[in-house]
Amino acid sequence: MELLYSNKQFLVTDDDFLEFNKYGLPIEVFCPNECKTIAFGCLQKLDIDHALVNGMKFDRNKVIFFGK
């Protein structure tokens, strides 16, 4: 497995989700199985298991969320 590093992004925590939603900042949804970004946009809804980004529902345990 290859590790990717970025100086401009960080993992989004639960507290970050609230801040991003408050200011309308976009987040990146990254799939580690496919090794690619599968969505980019504003958080529309958040619960304990799922996040809704750009009208698509993502399982929070299966993808990684990055902020900028």
mmCIF file with all atom_site columns, N, CA and C in Angstrom:
data_model
loop_
_atom_site.group_PDB
_atom_site.id
_atom_site.type_symbol
_atom_site.label_atom_id
_atom_site.label_alt_id
_atom_site.label_comp_id
_atom_site.label_asym_id
_atom_site.label_entity_id
_atom_site.label_seq_id
_atom_site.pdbx_PDB_ins_code
_atom_site.Cartn_x
_atom_site.Cartn_y
_atom_site.Cartn_z
_atom_site.occupancy
_atom_site.B_iso_or_equiv
_atom_site.pdbx_formal_charge
_atom_site.auth_seq_id
_atom_site.auth_comp_id
_atom_site.auth_asym_id
_atom_site.auth_atom_id
_atom_site.pdbx_PDB_model_num
ATOM 1   N N  . MET A 1 1  ? 0.847   -1.183 0.000  1.00 0.00 ? 1  MET A N  1
ATOM 2   C CA . MET A 1 1  ? 0.000   0.000  0.000  1.00 0.00 ? 1  MET A CA 1
ATOM 3   C C  . MET A 1 1  ? 0.889   1.241  0.000  1.00 0.00 ? 1  MET A C  1
ATOM 4   N N  . GLU A 1 2  ? 0.576   2.165  -0.834 1.00 0.00 ? 2  GLU A N  1
ATOM 5   C CA . GLU A 1 2  ? 1.340   3.397  -0.960 1.00 0.00 ? 2  GLU A CA 1
ATOM 6   C C  . GLU A 1 2  ? 0.673   4.500  -0.145 1.00 0.00 ? 2  GLU A C  1
ATOM 7   N N  . LEU A 1 3  ? 1.447   5.237  0.616  1.00 0.00 ? 3  LEU A N  1
ATOM 8   C CA . LEU A 1 3  ? 0.913   6.346  1.396  1.00 0.00 ? 3  LEU A CA 1
ATOM 9   C C  . LEU A 1 3  ? 1.046   7.639  0.602  1.00 0.00 ? 3  LEU A C  1
ATOM 10  N N  . LEU A 1 4  ? 0.014   8.444  0.621  1.00 0.00 ? 4  LEU A N  1
ATOM 11  C CA . LEU A 1 4  ? 0.022   9.730  -0.065 1.00 0.00 ? 4  LEU A CA 1
ATOM 12  C C  . LEU A 1 4  ? 0.052   10.844 0.972  1.00 0.00 ? 4  LEU A C  1
ATOM 13  N N  . TYR A 1 5  ? 0.867   11.836 0.748  1.00 0.00 ? 5  TYR A N  1
ATOM 14  C CA . TYR A 1 5  ? 0.989   12.958 1.668  1.00 0.00 ? 5  TYR A CA 1
ATOM 15  C C  . TYR A 1 5  ? 0.627   14.252 0.958  1.00 0.00 ? 5  TYR A C  1
ATOM 16  N N  . SER A 1 6  ? -0.006  15.140 1.683  1.00 0.00 ? 6  SER A N  1
ATOM 17  C CA . SER A 1 6  ? -0.357  16.435 1.117  1.00 0.00 ? 6  SER A CA 1
ATOM 18  C C  . SER A 1 6  ? -0.169  17.506 2.182  1.00 0.00 ? 6  SER A C  1
ATOM 19  N N  . ASN A 1 7  ? 0.423   18.604 1.804  1.00 0.00 ? 7  ASN A N  1
ATOM 20  C CA . ASN A 1 7  ? 0.619   19.711 2.742  1.00 0.00 ? 7  ASN A CA 1
ATOM 21  C C  . ASN A 1 7  ? -0.609  20.593 2.849  1.00 0.00 ? 7  ASN A C  1
ATOM 22  N N  . LYS A 1 8  ? -1.525  20.481 1.918  1.00 0.00 ? 8  LYS A N  1
ATOM 23  C CA . LYS A 1 8  ? -2.645  21.407 1.845  1.00 0.00 ? 8  LYS A CA 1
ATOM 24  C C  . LYS A 1 8  ? -3.959  20.827 2.342  1.00 0.00 ? 8  LYS A C  1
ATOM 25  N N  . GLN A 1 9  ? -3.987  19.570 2.739  1.00 0.00 ? 9  GLN A N  1
ATOM 26  C CA . GLN A 1 9  ? -5.222  18.949 3.174  1.00 0.00 ? 9  GLN A CA 1
ATOM 27  C C  . GLN A 1 9  ? -5.056  18.367 4.570  1.00 0.00 ? 9  GLN A C  1
ATOM 28  N N  . PHE A 1 10 ? -6.192  18.153 5.239  1.00 0.00 ? 10 PHE A N  1
ATOM 29  C CA . PHE A 1 10 ? -6.177  17.511 6.539  1.00 0.00 ? 10 PHE A CA 1
ATOM 30  C C  . PHE A 1 10 ? -7.425  16.654 6.678  1.00 0.00 ? 10 PHE A C  1
ATOM 31  N N  . LEU A 1 11 ? -7.334  15.649 7.517  1.00 0.00 ? 11 LEU A N  1
ATOM 32  C CA . LEU A 1 11 ? -8.496  14.806 7.784  1.00 0.00 ? 11 LEU A CA 1
ATOM 33  C C  . LEU A 1 11 ? -9.554  15.612 8.518  1.00 0.00 ? 11 LEU A C  1
ATOM 34  N N  . VAL A 1 12 ? -10.809 15.393 8.170  1.00 0.00 ? 12 VAL A N  1
ATOM 35  C CA . VAL A 1 12 ? -11.908 16.138 8.776  1.00 0.00 ? 12 VAL A CA 1
ATOM 36  C C  . VAL A 1 12 ? -12.445 15.361 9.971  1.00 0.00 ? 12 VAL A C  1
ATOM 37  N N  . THR A 1 13 ? -12.473 16.011 11.134 1.00 0.00 ? 13 THR A N  1
ATOM 38  C CA . THR A 1 13 ? -13.033 15.429 12.345 1.00 0.00 ? 13 THR A CA 1
ATOM 39  C C  . THR A 1 13 ? -14.489 15.845 12.489 1.00 0.00 ? 13 THR A C  1
ATOM 40  N N  . ASP A 1 14 ? -15.171 15.314 13.502 1.00 0.00 ? 14 ASP A N  1
ATOM 41  C CA . ASP A 1 14 ? -16.570 15.684 13.734 1.00 0.00 ? 14 ASP A CA 1
ATOM 42  C C  . ASP A 1 14 ? -16.720 17.183 13.990 1.00 0.00 ? 14 ASP A C  1
ATOM 43  N N  . ASP A 1 15 ? -15.798 17.755 14.742 1.00 0.00 ? 15 ASP A N  1
ATOM 44  C CA . ASP A 1 15 ? -15.849 19.199 15.003 1.00 0.00 ? 15 ASP A CA 1
ATOM 45  C C  . ASP A 1 15 ? -15.638 19.995 13.721 1.00 0.00 ? 15 ASP A C  1
ATOM 46  N N  . ASP A 1 16 ? -14.748 19.495 12.858 1.00 0.00 ? 16 ASP A N  1
ATOM 47  C CA . ASP A 1 16 ? -14.505 20.157 11.577 1.00 0.00 ? 16 ASP A CA 1
ATOM 48  C C  . ASP A 1 16 ? -15.749 20.141 10.694 1.00 0.00 ? 16 ASP A C  1
ATOM 49  N N  . PHE A 1 17 ? -16.489 19.035 10.717 1.00 0.00 ? 17 PHE A N  1
ATOM 50  C CA . PHE A 1 17 ? -17.714 18.953 9.930  1.00 0.00 ? 17 PHE A CA 1
ATOM 51  C C  . PHE A 1 17 ? -18.650 20.114 10.269 1.00 0.00 ? 17 PHE A C  1
ATOM 52  N N  . LEU A 1 18 ? -18.773 20.421 11.541 1.00 0.00 ? 18 LEU A N  1
ATOM 53  C CA . LEU A 1 18 ? -19.655 21.508 11.973 1.00 0.00 ? 18 LEU A CA 1
ATOM 54  C C  . LEU A 1 18 ? -19.156 22.856 11.464 1.00 0.00 ? 18 LEU A C  1
ATOM 55  N N  . GLU A 1 19 ? -17.856 23.087 11.536 1.00 0.00 ? 19 GLU A N  1
ATOM 56  C CA . GLU A 1 19 ? -17.277 24.342 11.047 1.00 0.00 ? 19 GLU A CA 1
ATOM 57  C C  . GLU A 1 19 ? -17.414 24.467 9.532  1.00 0.00 ? 19 GLU A C  1
ATOM 58  N N  . PHE A 1 20 ? -17.144 23.374 8.830  1.00 0.00 ? 20 PHE A N  1
ATOM 59  C CA . PHE A 1 20 ? -17.248 23.398 7.369  1.00 0.00 ? 20 PHE A CA 1
ATOM 60  C C  . PHE A 1 20 ? -18.682 23.684 6.948  1.00 0.00 ? 20 PHE A C  1
ATOM 61  N N  . ASN A 1 21 ? -19.631 23.071 7.647  1.00 0.00 ? 21 ASN A N  1
ATOM 62  C CA . ASN A 1 21 ? -21.047 23.289 7.336  1.00 0.00 ? 21 ASN A CA 1
ATOM 63  C C  . ASN A 1 21 ? -21.452 24.727 7.646  1.00 0.00 ? 21 ASN A C  1
ATOM 64  N N  . LYS A 1 22 ? -20.955 25.274 8.731  1.00 0.00 ? 22 LYS A N  1
ATOM 65  C CA . LYS A 1 22 ? -21.278 26.633 9.144  1.00 0.00 ? 22 LYS A CA 1
ATOM 66  C C  . LYS A 1 22 ? -20.824 27.662 8.111  1.00 0.00 ? 22 LYS A C  1
ATOM 67  N N  . TYR A 1 23 ? -19.646 27.463 7.551  1.00 0.00 ? 23 TYR A N  1
ATOM 68  C CA . TYR A 1 23 ? -19.087 28.416 6.596  1.00 0.00 ? 23 TYR A CA 1
ATOM 69  C C  . TYR A 1 23 ? -19.276 28.014 5.133  1.00 0.00 ? 23 TYR A C  1
ATOM 70  N N  . GLY A 1 24 ? -19.883 26.860 4.888  1.00 0.00 ? 24 GLY A N  1
ATOM 71  C CA . GLY A 1 24 ? -20.123 26.419 3.522  1.00 0.00 ? 24 GLY A CA 1
ATOM 72  C C  . GLY A 1 24 ? -18.865 26.010 2.776  1.00 0.00 ? 24 GLY A C  1
ATOM 73  N N  . LEU A 1 25 ? -17.860 25.545 3.504  1.00 0.00 ? 25 LEU A N  1
ATOM 74  C CA . LEU A 1 25 ? -16.599 25.126 2.881  1.00 0.00 ? 25 LEU A CA 1
ATOM 75  C C  . LEU A 1 25 ? -16.728 23.723 2.300  1.00 0.00 ? 25 LEU A C  1
ATOM 76  N N  . PRO A 1 26 ? -16.077 23.465 1.176  1.00 0.00 ? 26 PRO A N  1
ATOM 77  C CA . PRO A 1 26 ? -16.177 22.136 0.567  1.00 0.00 ? 26 PRO A CA 1
ATOM 78  C C  . PRO A 1 26 ? -15.275 21.118 1.260  1.00 0.00 ? 26 PRO A C  1
ATOM 79  N N  . ILE A 1 27 ? -15.654 19.842 1.129  1.00 0.00 ? 27 ILE A N  1
ATOM 80  C CA . ILE A 1 27 ? -14.824 18.744 1.606  1.00 0.00 ? 27 ILE A CA 1
ATOM 81  C C  . ILE A 1 27 ? -14.637 17.755 0.462  1.00 0.00 ? 27 ILE A C  1
ATOM 82  N N  . GLU A 1 28 ? -13.567 17.015 0.552  1.00 0.00 ? 28 GLU A N  1
ATOM 83  C CA . GLU A 1 28 ? -13.252 15.988 -0.444 1.00 0.00 ? 28 GLU A CA 1
ATOM 84  C C  . GLU A 1 28 ? -13.566 14.627 0.159  1.00 0.00 ? 28 GLU A C  1
ATOM 85  N N  . VAL A 1 29 ? -14.241 13.774 -0.611 1.00 0.00 ? 29 VAL A N  1
ATOM 86  C CA . VAL A 1 29 ? -14.541 12.415 -0.177 1.00 0.00 ? 29 VAL A CA 1
ATOM 87  C C  . VAL A 1 29 ? -13.619 11.482 -0.960 1.00 0.00 ? 29 VAL A C  1
ATOM 88  N N  . PHE A 1 30 ? -12.760 10.776 -0.246 1.00 0.00 ? 30 PHE A N  1
ATOM 89  C CA . PHE A 1 30 ? -11.764 9.914  -0.862 1.00 0.00 ? 30 PHE A CA 1
ATOM 90  C C  . PHE A 1 30 ? -12.071 8.460  -0.525 1.00 0.00 ? 30 PHE A C  1
ATOM 91  N N  . CYS A 1 31 ? -12.080 7.602  -1.545 1.00 0.00 ? 31 CYS A N  1
ATOM 92  C CA . CYS A 1 31 ? -12.310 6.171  -1.351 1.00 0.00 ? 31 CYS A CA 1
ATOM 93  C C  . CYS A 1 31 ? -10.967 5.457  -1.305 1.00 0.00 ? 31 CYS A C  1
ATOM 94  N N  . PRO A 1 32 ? -10.598 4.858  -0.164 1.00 0.00 ? 32 PRO A N  1
ATOM 95  C CA . PRO A 1 32 ? -9.306  4.171  -0.087 1.00 0.00 ? 32 PRO A CA 1
ATOM 96  C C  . PRO A 1 32 ? -9.269  2.880  -0.906 1.00 0.00 ? 32 PRO A C  1
ATOM 97  N N  . ASN A 1 33 ? -10.422 2.262  -1.163 1.00 0.00 ? 33 ASN A N  1
ATOM 98  C CA . ASN A 1 33 ? -10.448 1.039  -1.971 1.00 0.00 ? 33 ASN A CA 1
ATOM 99  C C  . ASN A 1 33 ? -10.138 1.332  -3.437 1.00 0.00 ? 33 ASN A C  1
ATOM 100 N N  . GLU A 1 34 ? -10.656 2.439  -3.943 1.00 0.00 ? 34 GLU A N  1
ATOM 101 C CA . GLU A 1 34 ? -10.434 2.818  -5.337 1.00 0.00 ? 34 GLU A CA 1
ATOM 102 C C  . GLU A 1 34 ? -9.226  3.745  -5.495 1.00 0.00 ? 34 GLU A C  1
ATOM 103 N N  . CYS A 1 35 ? -8.719  4.247  -4.376 1.00 0.00 ? 35 CYS A N  1
ATOM 104 C CA . CYS A 1 35 ? -7.580  5.182  -4.363 1.00 0.00 ? 35 CYS A CA 1
ATOM 105 C C  . CYS A 1 35 ? -7.849  6.415  -5.220 1.00 0.00 ? 35 CYS A C  1
ATOM 106 N N  . LYS A 1 36 ? -9.047  6.978  -5.079 1.00 0.00 ? 36 LYS A N  1
ATOM 107 C CA . LYS A 1 36 ? -9.369  8.197  -5.813 1.00 0.00 ? 36 LYS A CA 1
ATOM 108 C C  . LYS A 1 36 ? -10.459 8.994  -5.097 1.00 0.00 ? 36 LYS A C  1
ATOM 109 N N  . THR A 1 37 ? -10.546 10.260 -5.465 1.00 0.00 ? 37 THR A N  1
ATOM 110 C CA . THR A 1 37 ? -11.596 11.129 -4.948 1.00 0.00 ? 37 THR A CA 1
ATOM 111 C C  . THR A 1 37 ? -12.898 10.771 -5.646 1.00 0.00 ? 37 THR A C  1
ATOM 112 N N  . ILE A 1 38 ? -13.949 10.555 -4.853 1.00 0.00 ? 38 ILE A N  1
ATOM 113 C CA . ILE A 1 38 ? -15.232 10.172 -5.442 1.00 0.00 ? 38 ILE A CA 1
ATOM 114 C C  . ILE A 1 38 ? -16.273 11.283 -5.346 1.00 0.00 ? 38 ILE A C  1
ATOM 115 N N  . ALA A 1 39 ? -15.985 12.316 -4.564 1.00 0.00 ? 39 ALA A N  1
ATOM 116 C CA . ALA A 1 39 ? -16.896 13.462 -4.489 1.00 0.00 ? 39 ALA A CA 1
ATOM 117 C C  . ALA A 1 39 ? -16.154 14.657 -3.917 1.00 0.00 ? 39 ALA A C  1
ATOM 118 N N  . PHE A 1 40 ? -16.642 15.844 -4.269 1.00 0.00 ? 40 PHE A N  1
ATOM 119 C CA . PHE A 1 40 ? -16.081 17.084 -3.746 1.00 0.00 ? 40 PHE A CA 1
ATOM 120 C C  . PHE A 1 40 ? -17.216 18.090 -3.697 1.00 0.00 ? 40 PHE A C  1
ATOM 121 N N  . GLY A 1 41 ? -17.436 18.685 -2.538 1.00 0.00 ? 41 GLY A N  1
ATOM 122 C CA . GLY A 1 41 ? -18.492 19.674 -2.423 1.00 0.00 ? 41 GLY A CA 1
ATOM 123 C C  . GLY A 1 41 ? -18.822 19.968 -0.974 1.00 0.00 ? 41 GLY A C  1
ATOM 124 N N  . CYS A 1 42 ? -19.909 20.689 -0.800 1.00 0.00 ? 42 CYS A N  1
ATOM 125 C CA . CYS A 1 42 ? -20.333 21.094 0.537  1.00 0.00 ? 42 CYS A CA 1
ATOM 126 C C  . CYS A 1 42 ? -21.084 19.974 1.237  1.00 0.00 ? 42 CYS A C  1
ATOM 127 N N  . LEU A 1 43 ? -20.888 19.899 2.524  1.00 0.00 ? 43 LEU A N  1
ATOM 128 C CA . LEU A 1 43 ? -21.604 18.950 3.366  1.00 0.00 ? 43 LEU A CA 1
ATOM 129 C C  . LEU A 1 43 ? -23.043 19.404 3.482  1.00 0.00 ? 43 LEU A C  1
ATOM 130 N N  . GLN A 1 44 ? -23.985 18.521 3.156  1.00 0.00 ? 44 GLN A N  1
ATOM 131 C CA . GLN A 1 44 ? -25.393 18.865 3.230  1.00 0.00 ? 44 GLN A CA 1
ATOM 132 C C  . GLN A 1 44 ? -26.056 18.322 4.487  1.00 0.00 ? 44 GLN A C  1
ATOM 133 N N  . LYS A 1 45 ? -25.650 17.137 4.911  1.00 0.00 ? 45 LYS A N  1
ATOM 134 C CA . LYS A 1 45 ? -26.241 16.522 6.097  1.00 0.00 ? 45 LYS A CA 1
ATOM 135 C C  . LYS A 1 45 ? -25.230 15.572 6.706  1.00 0.00 ? 45 LYS A C  1
ATOM 136 N N  . LEU A 1 46 ? -25.296 15.425 8.024  1.00 0.00 ? 46 LEU A N  1
ATOM 137 C CA . LEU A 1 46 ? -24.351 14.583 8.744  1.00 0.00 ? 46 LEU A CA 1
ATOM 138 C C  . LEU A 1 46 ? -25.076 13.866 9.865  1.00 0.00 ? 46 LEU A C  1
ATOM 139 N N  . ASP A 1 47 ? -24.858 12.555 9.991  1.00 0.00 ? 47 ASP A N  1
ATOM 140 C CA . ASP A 1 47 ? -25.308 11.828 11.167 1.00 0.00 ? 47 ASP A CA 1
ATOM 141 C C  . ASP A 1 47 ? -24.173 10.919 11.624 1.00 0.00 ? 47 ASP A C  1
ATOM 142 N N  . ILE A 1 48 ? -24.429 10.091 12.590 1.00 0.00 ? 48 ILE A N  1
ATOM 143 C CA . ILE A 1 48 ? -23.353 9.290  13.188 1.00 0.00 ? 48 ILE A CA 1
ATOM 144 C C  . ILE A 1 48 ? -22.724 8.306  12.199 1.00 0.00 ? 48 ILE A C  1
ATOM 145 N N  . ASP A 1 49 ? -23.495 7.824  11.209 1.00 0.00 ? 49 ASP A N  1
ATOM 146 C CA . ASP A 1 49 ? -22.991 6.815  10.288 1.00 0.00 ? 49 ASP A CA 1
ATOM 147 C C  . ASP A 1 49 ? -22.764 7.304  8.863  1.00 0.00 ? 49 ASP A C  1
ATOM 148 N N  . HIS A 1 50 ? -23.431 8.394  8.468  1.00 0.00 ? 50 HIS A N  1
ATOM 149 C CA . HIS A 1 50 ? -23.393 8.822  7.072  1.00 0.00 ? 50 HIS A CA 1
ATOM 150 C C  . HIS A 1 50 ? -23.168 10.330 6.939  1.00 0.00 ? 50 HIS A C  1
ATOM 151 N N  . ALA A 1 51 ? -22.683 10.701 5.775  1.00 0.00 ? 51 ALA A N  1
ATOM 152 C CA . ALA A 1 51 ? -22.535 12.116 5.414  1.00 0.00 ? 51 ALA A CA 1
ATOM 153 C C  . ALA A 1 51 ? -23.092 12.283 4.006  1.00 0.00 ? 51 ALA A C  1
ATOM 154 N N  . LEU A 1 52 ? -23.806 13.369 3.783  1.00 0.00 ? 52 LEU A N  1
ATOM 155 C CA . LEU A 1 52 ? -24.394 13.668 2.481  1.00 0.00 ? 52 LEU A CA 1
ATOM 156 C C  . LEU A 1 52 ? -23.602 14.817 1.855  1.00 0.00 ? 52 LEU A C  1
ATOM 157 N N  . VAL A 1 53 ? -22.947 14.529 0.725  1.00 0.00 ? 53 VAL A N  1
ATOM 158 C CA . VAL A 1 53 ? -22.133 15.515 0.009  1.00 0.00 ? 53 VAL A CA 1
ATOM 159 C C  . VAL A 1 53 ? -22.583 15.497 -1.450 1.00 0.00 ? 53 VAL A C  1
ATOM 160 N N  . ASN A 1 54 ? -22.967 16.656 -1.964 1.00 0.00 ? 54 ASN A N  1
ATOM 161 C CA . ASN A 1 54 ? -23.424 16.781 -3.356 1.00 0.00 ? 54 ASN A CA 1
ATOM 162 C C  . ASN A 1 54 ? -24.548 15.809 -3.696 1.00 0.00 ? 54 ASN A C  1
ATOM 163 N N  . GLY A 1 55 ? -25.448 15.593 -2.753 1.00 0.00 ? 55 GLY A N  1
ATOM 164 C CA . GLY A 1 55 ? -26.589 14.722 -2.995 1.00 0.00 ? 55 GLY A CA 1
ATOM 165 C C  . GLY A 1 55 ? -26.281 13.239 -2.933 1.00 0.00 ? 55 GLY A C  1
ATOM 166 N N  . MET A 1 56 ? -25.042 12.876 -2.621 1.00 0.00 ? 56 MET A N  1
ATOM 167 C CA . MET A 1 56 ? -24.657 11.469 -2.522 1.00 0.00 ? 56 MET A CA 1
ATOM 168 C C  . MET A 1 56 ? -24.380 11.131 -1.054 1.00 0.00 ? 56 MET A C  1
ATOM 169 N N  . LYS A 1 57 ? -24.894 9.982  -0.618 1.00 0.00 ? 57 LYS A N  1
ATOM 170 C CA . LYS A 1 57 ? -24.747 9.550  0.769  1.00 0.00 ? 57 LYS A CA 1
ATOM 171 C C  . LYS A 1 57 ? -23.545 8.624  0.888  1.00 0.00 ? 57 LYS A C  1
ATOM 172 N N  . PHE A 1 58 ? -22.663 8.927  1.844  1.00 0.00 ? 58 PHE A N  1
ATOM 173 C CA . PHE A 1 58 ? -21.446 8.145  2.043  1.00 0.00 ? 58 PHE A CA 1
ATOM 174 C C  . PHE A 1 58 ? -21.405 7.584  3.450  1.00 0.00 ? 58 PHE A C  1
ATOM 175 N N  . ASP A 1 59 ? -21.016 6.322  3.562  1.00 0.00 ? 59 ASP A N  1
ATOM 176 C CA . ASP A 1 59 ? -20.816 5.671  4.847  1.00 0.00 ? 59 ASP A CA 1
ATOM 177 C C  . ASP A 1 59 ? -19.515 6.208  5.436  1.00 0.00 ? 59 ASP A C  1
ATOM 178 N N  . ARG A 1 60 ? -19.587 6.789  6.603  1.00 0.00 ? 60 ARG A N  1
ATOM 179 C CA . ARG A 1 60 ? -18.408 7.432  7.203  1.00 0.00 ? 60 ARG A CA 1
ATOM 180 C C  . ARG A 1 60 ? -17.303 6.437  7.564  1.00 0.00 ? 60 ARG A C  1
ATOM 181 N N  . ASN A 1 61 ? -17.632 5.161  7.648  1.00 0.00 ? 61 ASN A N  1
ATOM 182 C CA . ASN A 1 61 ? -16.631 4.148  7.976  1.00 0.00 ? 61 ASN A CA 1
ATOM 183 C C  . ASN A 1 61 ? -15.892 3.617  6.743  1.00 0.00 ? 61 ASN A C  1
ATOM 184 N N  . LYS A 1 62 ? -16.357 3.967  5.542  1.00 0.00 ? 62 LYS A N  1
ATOM 185 C CA . LYS A 1 62 ? -15.774 3.398  4.331  1.00 0.00 ? 62 LYS A CA 1
ATOM 186 C C  . LYS A 1 62 ? -15.011 4.412  3.479  1.00 0.00 ? 62 LYS A C  1
ATOM 187 N N  . VAL A 1 63 ? -15.142 5.684  3.789  1.00 0.00 ? 63 VAL A N  1
ATOM 188 C CA . VAL A 1 63 ? -14.442 6.714  3.020  1.00 0.00 ? 63 VAL A CA 1
ATOM 189 C C  . VAL A 1 63 ? -13.679 7.638  3.967  1.00 0.00 ? 63 VAL A C  1
ATOM 190 N N  . ILE A 1 64 ? -12.804 8.450  3.403  1.00 0.00 ? 64 ILE A N  1
ATOM 191 C CA . ILE A 1 64 ? -12.026 9.415  4.176  1.00 0.00 ? 64 ILE A CA 1
ATOM 192 C C  . ILE A 1 64 ? -12.415 10.809 3.726  1.00 0.00 ? 64 ILE A C  1
ATOM 193 N N  . PHE A 1 65 ? -12.613 11.697 4.676  1.00 0.00 ? 65 PHE A N  1
ATOM 194 C CA . PHE A 1 65 ? -12.985 13.074 4.365  1.00 0.00 ? 65 PHE A CA 1
ATOM 195 C C  . PHE A 1 65 ? -11.787 13.985 4.588  1.00 0.00 ? 65 PHE A C  1
ATOM 196 N N  . PHE A 1 66 ? -11.501 14.821 3.586  1.00 0.00 ? 66 PHE A N  1
ATOM 197 C CA . PHE A 1 66 ? -10.418 15.786 3.678  1.00 0.00 ? 66 PHE A CA 1
ATOM 198 C C  . PHE A 1 66 ? -10.969 17.196 3.550  1.00 0.00 ? 66 PHE A C  1
ATOM 199 N N  . GLY A 1 67 ? -10.342 18.123 4.248  1.00 0.00 ? 67 GLY A N  1
ATOM 200 C CA . GLY A 1 67 ? -10.664 19.528 4.131  1.00 0.00 ? 67 GLY A CA 1
ATOM 201 C C  . GLY A 1 67 ? -9.466  20.290 3.616  1.00 0.00 ? 67 GLY A C  1
ATOM 202 N N  . LYS A 1 68 ? -9.717  21.517 3.176  1.00 0.00 ? 68 LYS A N  1
ATOM 203 C CA . LYS A 1 68 ? -8.625  22.345 2.661  1.00 0.00 ? 68 LYS A CA 1
ATOM 204 C C  . LYS A 1 68 ? -8.569  23.639 3.419  1.00 0.00 ? 68 LYS A C  1
#
